[in-house]
Amino acid sequence: MLTVNSLNTALLTDQYELTMVAAALADQSAHRTCTFEVFARRLPDGRRYGVVAGTGRLIEQLSDFTFGSEQLAVVEKFLDDETLDWLSNYRFTGDIDGYPEGELFFPGSPVLTVRGTFAEAVILETLALSILNHDSAIASAAARMVTAAGSRPIIEMGSRRTHEQAAVASSRAAYLAGLSATSNLEAARRHGVPSAGTSAHSFTLLHTTTDGRPDEKAAFAAQVAKLGVGTTLLVDTYDITQGVANAIEVAGTELGAVRIDSGDLGVLARQVRKQLDDLGATGTRIVVSGDLDEYAIASLRAEPVDVYGVGTSLVTGSGSPTAGMVYKLVEVDGIPVAKRASHKESRGGAKTAIRTAKATGTILEEIIYPTGAAVPETTSTARPLQIPLVRGGDPVADLPTLDDSREHLAAALVSLPWEGLGLSRGEPAIPVRFIAPDPRSPDPR
Amino acid sequence: MLTVNSLNTALLTDQYELTMVAAALADQSAHRTCTFEVFARRLPDGRRYGVVAGTGRLIEQLSDFTFGSEQLAVVEKFLDDETLDWLSNYRFTGDIDGYPEGELFFPGSPVLTVRGTFAEAVILETLALSILNHDSAIASAAARMVTAAGSRPIIEMGSRRTHEQAAVASSRAAYLAGLSATSNLEAARRHGVPSAGTSAHSFTLLHTTTDGRPDEKAAFAAQVAKLGVGTTLLVDTYDITQGVANAIEVAGTELGAVRIDSGDLGVLARQVRKQLDDLGATGTRIVVSGDLDEYAIASLRAEPVDVYGVGTSLVTGSGSPTAGMVYKLVEVDGIPVAKRASHKESRGGAKTAIRTAKATGTILEEIIYPTGAAVPETTSTARPLQIPLVRGGDPVADLPTLDDSREHLAAALVSLPWEGLGLSRGEPAIPVRFIAPDPRSPDPR
């Protein structure tokens, strides 16, 4: 039994990366200098913006992307000795730039740029996409929930609805997006996300008497005795009105909160608020949970709800569980390259991105232009979107922390045009303008 | 850098499990003998059946569910010394039964039954649900794809569209459901799933000449030189017709396969088949990929497709990324218990499940009755659905292997009524009948 943040990550990849390396080593093309870019061709499902997340996890796992004897034993079944030898010495030595975590992205935004030899860069494709597609999908959904909740906190409690390790990454992405806490203890350990939690229905049911009668008060008393009067009591195991009465009878009017996990949450929140106030528990808060998504959260805006708990919809990206990002070769030895077959055209050439904004800070447009070309002139202020992440294979100093990324997104959301924060389906909040490489001028590098 | 199959899993849980343990240790209720059951209240999205998957992974991770110093350092922030001491000695010592992996399930099927003290059983809730909800969602979607594909093989290539560890579990679940191979190398290492893969568009683009001209033939030649003439050449980077011509020119008519990854796959498959046949490459197979789900696979049934590659829809459960299973306390010291609040009623009492079938093998009904009661009389043959998995905390001998589970499911699918194998939305393929505990007779145990 081991507890580490990451394992060897070299086999978290598709077999074809390694067969390509084998064929490219044989004809020397493996050593050509290449640029790969990660981008999403479109946003899912009428979404107005996406949120970049996962980059930090990718950089962390990069150093564990090495081929030891255990990895080589798997791939030697289909690779030749030259390739196995190359893999055994593999360590990424190139450069990576990208949008910082917490930055908004739009269709075509080059959220990650990987430069190196073909062989060293191509084999990072699957790991990079797995992490960015998952974490960005969760953060993108979570950001909408945070907007819908306004100033009310949201607790992430969806671990049980997703893969056990995806749950940890989901908690991280949700915190990045502005959720307040998570139920997931490994996310607390691994990423420092604040954790929270009190009790489930099973705890109340456990206190069934030996002759088979419910005893909610015994359960509440046990919880308050151990966790203190500031705890949250779950009041909907039997009858909610009786549950609230029992909660205040046992804990007194200083009770921290009650939680309602089923039923018509808006109606119940109003009833429970009135009951609590009538009992004198005016400071006792109301936590609601149970199949909440951003729309359900928004629909409760006028109700006396203090805290939301979200689960399934958060960890499944609220209908869009993957961000649709791809990892495409865009440049070989300075020459722009692109696939031309139907429906999946890509734009060749390495790209630099800037975003313009009004004096008020509201963003206007994203402009993507050939890397190395002159910065496009704009009438409004423009800021670059990409930052250095890895140089010569090593993470740069002072990478953004998770809290930095959380603040970055909070500021970015404020910069969206108002319609971009709406929950309704529509076009991306700002247009993305591509400036094509000038075919007459060779790459200046 | 470490390579192991599993890490410590104790923190892959929700904080409230541990606060409940703390409160229950204080009032001694922690030691009451409890039964928890895992079941799904409903099938997602008009599905006719679900497929149980993940149980083997859960049992594997059970032995790593222990609290060492690193885990205790996280939870000591909110737990008392008595609880920390109990956790430091924790090891599950109870019994687990369940539907074998690869078994079908329906609404209410008790797919996993965990018996032990409250404290030792409640803290497995999150891990058990994470694994079963994820893996069952993937296997349930994958089984429909296998049915849609008929006798044609499907390769799983969705790793890049899901969390990097969920990708490994997805490959396992997909293989269990009848897919033929995976692109994921860690699934090959960890679970023995056959792996496959040849090349991506980047490999063709890499062979752009130094003066910027595409050179598909150079890419194909490099691939054939290294991987042999039996390889699969990706023909849609530039122009598909030219790509096929180049492929056969380079590889000859003994070429293993061509892959088409974009465009109208049905139309293209027909065109490419004719072109290959006209060129004399009558044995060269056609692999299609690109946003395929069970419906797209079915729509290609009449086309000359030999192999399908599936990605996004597989790893996201084709619209239902989680199986909706819950972990509920159903019995305390032999007394049936159940939540009573609106919309989420559960049935109390430990349950045993049998499934009846016609003489032809076609299943008729699932019957769920109180554990310990007489087996209901049926006019048709009935078989028990649950098997022992863990006894006294240890896995039983001869647990089903992944290949056993794969065969189990293949046989189970054959037993479905014909409408149960349809892709259209509808009711569960068979009814589930619940026999309530007799309130007059006490639990016989």
PDB file of N, CA, C and O in Angstrom, chain A residues 200-209 212-220 234-244 246 259 262 268, chain B residues 32 329 332 335-346:
ATOM      1  N   ALA A 200     -25.205  10.991   6.930  1.00  0.00           N
ATOM      2  CA  ALA A 200     -26.105  10.506   5.878  1.00  0.00           C
ATOM      3  C   ALA A 200     -27.345   9.902   6.527  1.00  0.00           C
ATOM      4  O   ALA A 200     -27.424   9.761   7.746  1.00  0.00           O
ATOM      5  N   HIS A 201     -28.303   9.515   5.691  1.00  0.00           N
ATOM      6  CA  HIS A 201     -29.514   8.884   6.217  1.00  0.00           C
ATOM      7  C   HIS A 201     -29.204   7.616   7.002  1.00  0.00           C
ATOM      8  O   HIS A 201     -29.913   7.275   7.939  1.00  0.00           O
ATOM      9  N   SER A 202     -28.154   6.927   6.601  1.00  0.00           N
ATOM     10  CA  SER A 202     -27.847   5.665   7.279  1.00  0.00           C
ATOM     11  C   SER A 202     -27.593   5.881   8.771  1.00  0.00           C
ATOM     12  O   SER A 202     -27.876   5.008   9.590  1.00  0.00           O
ATOM     13  N   PHE A 203     -27.069   7.070   9.109  1.00  0.00           N
ATOM     14  CA  PHE A 203     -26.784   7.327  10.527  1.00  0.00           C
ATOM     15  C   PHE A 203     -28.077   7.425  11.324  1.00  0.00           C
ATOM     16  O   PHE A 203     -28.164   6.937  12.466  1.00  0.00           O
ATOM     17  N   THR A 204     -29.090   8.037  10.732  1.00  0.00           N
ATOM     18  CA  THR A 204     -30.386   8.123  11.413  1.00  0.00           C
ATOM     19  C   THR A 204     -31.021   6.736  11.491  1.00  0.00           C
ATOM     20  O   THR A 204     -31.532   6.326  12.543  1.00  0.00           O
ATOM     21  N   LEU A 205     -30.971   5.994  10.378  1.00  0.00           N
ATOM     22  CA  LEU A 205     -31.556   4.649  10.365  1.00  0.00           C
ATOM     23  C   LEU A 205     -30.849   3.720  11.351  1.00  0.00           C
ATOM     24  O   LEU A 205     -31.472   2.839  11.942  1.00  0.00           O
ATOM     25  N   LEU A 206     -29.548   3.928  11.503  1.00  0.00           N
ATOM     26  CA  LEU A 206     -28.784   3.103  12.442  1.00  0.00           C
ATOM     27  C   LEU A 206     -29.362   3.184  13.849  1.00  0.00           C
ATOM     28  O   LEU A 206     -29.284   2.224  14.610  1.00  0.00           O
ATOM     29  N   HIS A 207     -29.950   4.329  14.172  1.00  0.00           N
ATOM     30  CA  HIS A 207     -30.449   4.517  15.533  1.00  0.00           C
ATOM     31  C   HIS A 207     -31.869   4.000  15.736  1.00  0.00           C
ATOM     32  O   HIS A 207     -32.537   4.350  16.699  1.00  0.00           O
ATOM     33  N   THR A 208     -32.317   3.156  14.811  1.00  0.00           N
ATOM     34  CA  THR A 208     -33.560   2.403  15.019  1.00  0.00           C
ATOM     35  C   THR A 208     -33.441   1.641  16.347  1.00  0.00           C
ATOM     36  O   THR A 208     -32.396   1.058  16.627  1.00  0.00           O
ATOM     37  N   THR A 209     -34.502   1.649  17.142  1.00  0.00           N
ATOM     38  CA  THR A 209     -34.422   0.985  18.452  1.00  0.00           C
ATOM     39  C   THR A 209     -34.412  -0.532  18.275  1.00  0.00           C
ATOM     40  O   THR A 209     -34.754  -1.053  17.207  1.00  0.00           O
ATOM     41  N   GLY A 212     -37.361  -1.939  16.834  1.00  0.00           N
ATOM     42  CA  GLY A 212     -37.719  -1.580  15.464  1.00  0.00           C
ATOM     43  C   GLY A 212     -38.348  -0.219  15.278  1.00  0.00           C
ATOM     44  O   GLY A 212     -38.855   0.075  14.197  1.00  0.00           O
ATOM     45  N   ARG A 213     -38.323   0.649  16.299  1.00  0.00           N
ATOM     46  CA  ARG A 213     -38.899   1.982  16.111  1.00  0.00           C
ATOM     47  C   ARG A 213     -37.817   2.970  15.679  1.00  0.00           C
ATOM     48  O   ARG A 213     -36.678   2.916  16.165  1.00  0.00           O
ATOM     49  N   PRO A 214     -38.163   3.905  14.760  1.00  0.00           N
ATOM     50  CA  PRO A 214     -37.233   4.980  14.405  1.00  0.00           C
ATOM     51  C   PRO A 214     -36.883   5.795  15.641  1.00  0.00           C
ATOM     52  O   PRO A 214     -37.723   5.956  16.538  1.00  0.00           O
ATOM     53  N   ASP A 215     -35.677   6.301  15.715  1.00  0.00           N
ATOM     54  CA  ASP A 215     -35.303   7.165  16.840  1.00  0.00           C
ATOM     55  C   ASP A 215     -34.381   8.266  16.322  1.00  0.00           C
ATOM     56  O   ASP A 215     -33.180   8.266  16.572  1.00  0.00           O
ATOM     57  N   GLU A 216     -34.996   9.166  15.593  1.00  0.00           N
ATOM     58  CA  GLU A 216     -34.242  10.260  14.978  1.00  0.00           C
ATOM     59  C   GLU A 216     -33.533  11.115  16.029  1.00  0.00           C
ATOM     60  O   GLU A 216     -32.409  11.567  15.820  1.00  0.00           O
ATOM     61  N   LYS A 217     -34.207  11.306  17.161  1.00  0.00           N
ATOM     62  CA  LYS A 217     -33.597  12.158  18.191  1.00  0.00           C
ATOM     63  C   LYS A 217     -32.311  11.555  18.746  1.00  0.00           C
ATOM     64  O   LYS A 217     -31.359  12.269  19.044  1.00  0.00           O
ATOM     65  N   ALA A 218     -32.291  10.231  18.854  1.00  0.00           N
ATOM     66  CA  ALA A 218     -31.055   9.585  19.330  1.00  0.00           C
ATOM     67  C   ALA A 218     -29.911   9.830  18.344  1.00  0.00           C
ATOM     68  O   ALA A 218     -28.762  10.086  18.743  1.00  0.00           O
ATOM     69  N   ALA A 219     -30.237   9.758  17.064  1.00  0.00           N
ATOM     70  CA  ALA A 219     -29.208   9.998  16.047  1.00  0.00           C
ATOM     71  C   ALA A 219     -28.721  11.443  16.116  1.00  0.00           C
ATOM     72  O   ALA A 219     -27.505  11.711  16.105  1.00  0.00           O
ATOM     73  N   PHE A 220     -29.658  12.372  16.215  1.00  0.00           N
ATOM     74  CA  PHE A 220     -29.271  13.779  16.283  1.00  0.00           C
ATOM     75  C   PHE A 220     -28.438  14.052  17.534  1.00  0.00           C
ATOM     76  O   PHE A 220     -27.452  14.792  17.489  1.00  0.00           O
ATOM     77  N   LEU A 234     -29.368  16.173   9.139  1.00  0.00           N
ATOM     78  CA  LEU A 234     -30.122  15.763   7.945  1.00  0.00           C
ATOM     79  C   LEU A 234     -31.547  15.431   8.399  1.00  0.00           C
ATOM     80  O   LEU A 234     -31.753  14.500   9.162  1.00  0.00           O
ATOM     81  N   VAL A 235     -32.518  16.208   7.934  1.00  0.00           N
ATOM     82  CA  VAL A 235     -33.846  16.140   8.550  1.00  0.00           C
ATOM     83  C   VAL A 235     -34.907  15.409   7.718  1.00  0.00           C
ATOM     84  O   VAL A 235     -36.083  15.389   8.103  1.00  0.00           O
ATOM     85  N   ASP A 236     -34.505  14.787   6.614  1.00  0.00           N
ATOM     86  CA  ASP A 236     -35.546  14.209   5.748  1.00  0.00           C
ATOM     87  C   ASP A 236     -35.545  12.692   5.685  1.00  0.00           C
ATOM     88  O   ASP A 236     -35.983  12.107   4.699  1.00  0.00           O
ATOM     89  N   THR A 237     -35.082  12.039   6.759  1.00  0.00           N
ATOM     90  CA  THR A 237     -35.116  10.577   6.723  1.00  0.00           C
ATOM     91  C   THR A 237     -36.547  10.062   6.881  1.00  0.00           C
ATOM     92  O   THR A 237     -36.957   9.128   6.194  1.00  0.00           O
ATOM     93  N   TYR A 238     -37.290  10.668   7.780  1.00  0.00           N
ATOM     94  CA  TYR A 238     -38.671  10.227   8.010  1.00  0.00           C
ATOM     95  C   TYR A 238     -39.634  11.327   7.554  1.00  0.00           C
ATOM     96  O   TYR A 238     -40.047  11.369   6.414  1.00  0.00           O
ATOM     97  N   ASP A 239     -39.936  12.267   8.456  1.00  0.00           N
ATOM     98  CA  ASP A 239     -40.856  13.355   8.130  1.00  0.00           C
ATOM     99  C   ASP A 239     -40.120  14.667   8.372  1.00  0.00           C
ATOM    100  O   ASP A 239     -39.564  14.873   9.461  1.00  0.00           O
ATOM    101  N   ILE A 240     -40.102  15.539   7.389  1.00  0.00           N
ATOM    102  CA  ILE A 240     -39.239  16.713   7.489  1.00  0.00           C
ATOM    103  C   ILE A 240     -39.662  17.654   8.617  1.00  0.00           C
ATOM    104  O   ILE A 240     -38.821  18.144   9.377  1.00  0.00           O
ATOM    105  N   THR A 241     -40.956  17.904   8.733  1.00  0.00           N
ATOM    106  CA  THR A 241     -41.411  18.818   9.801  1.00  0.00           C
ATOM    107  C   THR A 241     -41.041  18.267  11.178  1.00  0.00           C
ATOM    108  O   THR A 241     -40.524  18.992  12.042  1.00  0.00           O
ATOM    109  N   GLN A 242     -41.265  16.977  11.362  1.00  0.00           N
ATOM    110  CA  GLN A 242     -40.886  16.362  12.632  1.00  0.00           C
ATOM    111  C   GLN A 242     -39.367  16.372  12.782  1.00  0.00           C
ATOM    112  O   GLN A 242     -38.838  16.573  13.883  1.00  0.00           O
ATOM    113  N   GLY A 243     -38.663  16.178  11.676  1.00  0.00           N
ATOM    114  CA  GLY A 243     -37.206  16.171  11.703  1.00  0.00           C
ATOM    115  C   GLY A 243     -36.654  17.511  12.151  1.00  0.00           C
ATOM    116  O   GLY A 243     -35.718  17.570  12.968  1.00  0.00           O
ATOM    117  N   VAL A 244     -37.231  18.592  11.653  1.00  0.00           N
ATOM    118  CA  VAL A 244     -36.778  19.923  12.056  1.00  0.00           C
ATOM    119  C   VAL A 244     -37.084  20.152  13.549  1.00  0.00           C
ATOM    120  O   VAL A 244     -36.233  20.655  14.302  1.00  0.00           O
ATOM    121  N   ASN A 246     -37.392  17.857  15.831  1.00  0.00           N
ATOM    122  CA  ASN A 246     -36.449  17.034  16.601  1.00  0.00           C
ATOM    123  C   ASN A 246     -35.064  17.675  16.646  1.00  0.00           C
ATOM    124  O   ASN A 246     -34.387  17.659  17.682  1.00  0.00           O
ATOM    125  N   ARG A 259     -30.125  19.907   6.725  1.00  0.00           N
ATOM    126  CA  ARG A 259     -29.993  19.579   5.305  1.00  0.00           C
ATOM    127  C   ARG A 259     -31.242  18.851   4.820  1.00  0.00           C
ATOM    128  O   ARG A 259     -31.755  17.966   5.507  1.00  0.00           O
ATOM    129  N   SER A 262     -34.201  15.735  -0.445  1.00  0.00           N
ATOM    130  CA  SER A 262     -35.198  15.137  -1.331  1.00  0.00           C
ATOM    131  C   SER A 262     -36.440  16.005  -1.332  1.00  0.00           C
ATOM    132  O   SER A 262     -36.604  16.868  -0.472  1.00  0.00           O
ATOM    133  N   LEU A 268     -39.952  23.131   0.277  1.00  0.00           N
ATOM    134  CA  LEU A 268     -39.484  22.652   1.581  1.00  0.00           C
ATOM    135  C   LEU A 268     -38.602  23.687   2.261  1.00  0.00           C
ATOM    136  O   LEU A 268     -38.679  23.872   3.479  1.00  0.00           O
TER     137      LEU A 268
ATOM    138  N   ARG B  32     -23.162  -2.057  15.902  1.00  0.00           N
ATOM    139  CA  ARG B  32     -24.354  -2.833  15.535  1.00  0.00           C
ATOM    140  C   ARG B  32     -24.104  -3.531  14.196  1.00  0.00           C
ATOM    141  O   ARG B  32     -23.430  -3.000  13.308  1.00  0.00           O
ATOM    142  N   LEU B 329     -28.398   1.545   3.822  1.00  0.00           N
ATOM    143  CA  LEU B 329     -28.533   0.703   5.007  1.00  0.00           C
ATOM    144  C   LEU B 329     -29.930   0.099   4.988  1.00  0.00           C
ATOM    145  O   LEU B 329     -30.927   0.823   4.955  1.00  0.00           O
ATOM    146  N   VAL B 332     -30.496  -3.388  10.464  1.00  0.00           N
ATOM    147  CA  VAL B 332     -29.690  -3.129  11.660  1.00  0.00           C
ATOM    148  C   VAL B 332     -30.046  -4.194  12.692  1.00  0.00           C
ATOM    149  O   VAL B 332     -31.217  -4.300  13.093  1.00  0.00           O
ATOM    150  N   ILE B 335     -33.132  -5.996  11.971  1.00  0.00           N
ATOM    151  CA  ILE B 335     -34.361  -5.218  11.799  1.00  0.00           C
ATOM    152  C   ILE B 335     -34.317  -4.476  10.461  1.00  0.00           C
ATOM    153  O   ILE B 335     -33.378  -3.717  10.217  1.00  0.00           O
ATOM    154  N   PRO B 336     -35.321  -4.685   9.594  1.00  0.00           N
ATOM    155  CA  PRO B 336     -35.341  -3.936   8.332  1.00  0.00           C
ATOM    156  C   PRO B 336     -35.487  -2.439   8.605  1.00  0.00           C
ATOM    157  O   PRO B 336     -36.295  -2.041   9.448  1.00  0.00           O
ATOM    158  N   VAL B 337     -34.709  -1.620   7.915  1.00  0.00           N
ATOM    159  CA  VAL B 337     -34.829  -0.156   8.060  1.00  0.00           C
ATOM    160  C   VAL B 337     -34.892   0.461   6.660  1.00  0.00           C
ATOM    161  O   VAL B 337     -34.369  -0.086   5.697  1.00  0.00           O
ATOM    162  N   ALA B 338     -35.566   1.601   6.564  1.00  0.00           N
ATOM    163  CA  ALA B 338     -35.672   2.287   5.274  1.00  0.00           C
ATOM    164  C   ALA B 338     -36.029   3.751   5.483  1.00  0.00           C
ATOM    165  O   ALA B 338     -36.770   4.102   6.405  1.00  0.00           O
ATOM    166  N   LYS B 339     -35.478   4.582   4.618  1.00  0.00           N
ATOM    167  CA  LYS B 339     -35.827   5.999   4.563  1.00  0.00           C
ATOM    168  C   LYS B 339     -37.270   6.113   4.101  1.00  0.00           C
ATOM    169  O   LYS B 339     -37.743   5.337   3.287  1.00  0.00           O
ATOM    170  N   ARG B 340     -37.961   7.132   4.614  1.00  0.00           N
ATOM    171  CA  ARG B 340     -39.363   7.251   4.246  1.00  0.00           C
ATOM    172  C   ARG B 340     -39.705   8.553   3.545  1.00  0.00           C
ATOM    173  O   ARG B 340     -40.842   8.759   3.149  1.00  0.00           O
ATOM    174  N   ALA B 341     -38.772   9.486   3.442  1.00  0.00           N
ATOM    175  CA  ALA B 341     -39.097  10.785   2.862  1.00  0.00           C
ATOM    176  C   ALA B 341     -39.464  10.631   1.385  1.00  0.00           C
ATOM    177  O   ALA B 341     -39.180   9.622   0.749  1.00  0.00           O
ATOM    178  N   SER B 342     -40.063  11.655   0.857  1.00  0.00           N
ATOM    179  CA  SER B 342     -40.667  11.591  -0.483  1.00  0.00           C
ATOM    180  C   SER B 342     -39.668  11.223  -1.574  1.00  0.00           C
ATOM    181  O   SER B 342     -38.507  11.600  -1.521  1.00  0.00           O
ATOM    182  N   HIS B 343     -40.130  10.537  -2.584  1.00  0.00           N
ATOM    183  CA  HIS B 343     -39.417  10.273  -3.845  1.00  0.00           C
ATOM    184  C   HIS B 343     -38.242   9.319  -3.718  1.00  0.00           C
ATOM    185  O   HIS B 343     -37.719   8.864  -4.711  1.00  0.00           O
ATOM    186  N   LYS B 344     -37.769   9.073  -2.545  1.00  0.00           N
ATOM    187  CA  LYS B 344     -36.578   8.239  -2.453  1.00  0.00           C
ATOM    188  C   LYS B 344     -36.803   7.063  -1.514  1.00  0.00           C
ATOM    189  O   LYS B 344     -35.875   6.618  -0.856  1.00  0.00           O
ATOM    190  N   GLU B 345     -38.041   6.569  -1.436  1.00  0.00           N
ATOM    191  CA  GLU B 345     -38.290   5.434  -0.563  1.00  0.00           C
ATOM    192  C   GLU B 345     -37.378   4.274  -0.936  1.00  0.00           C
ATOM    193  O   GLU B 345     -37.114   4.027  -2.107  1.00  0.00           O
ATOM    194  N   SER B 346     -36.928   3.590   0.073  1.00  0.00           N
ATOM    195  CA  SER B 346     -36.167   2.372  -0.157  1.00  0.00           C
ATOM    196  C   SER B 346     -36.922   1.231   0.508  1.00  0.00           C
ATOM    197  O   SER B 346     -37.779   1.453   1.362  1.00  0.00           O
TER     198      SER B 346
END
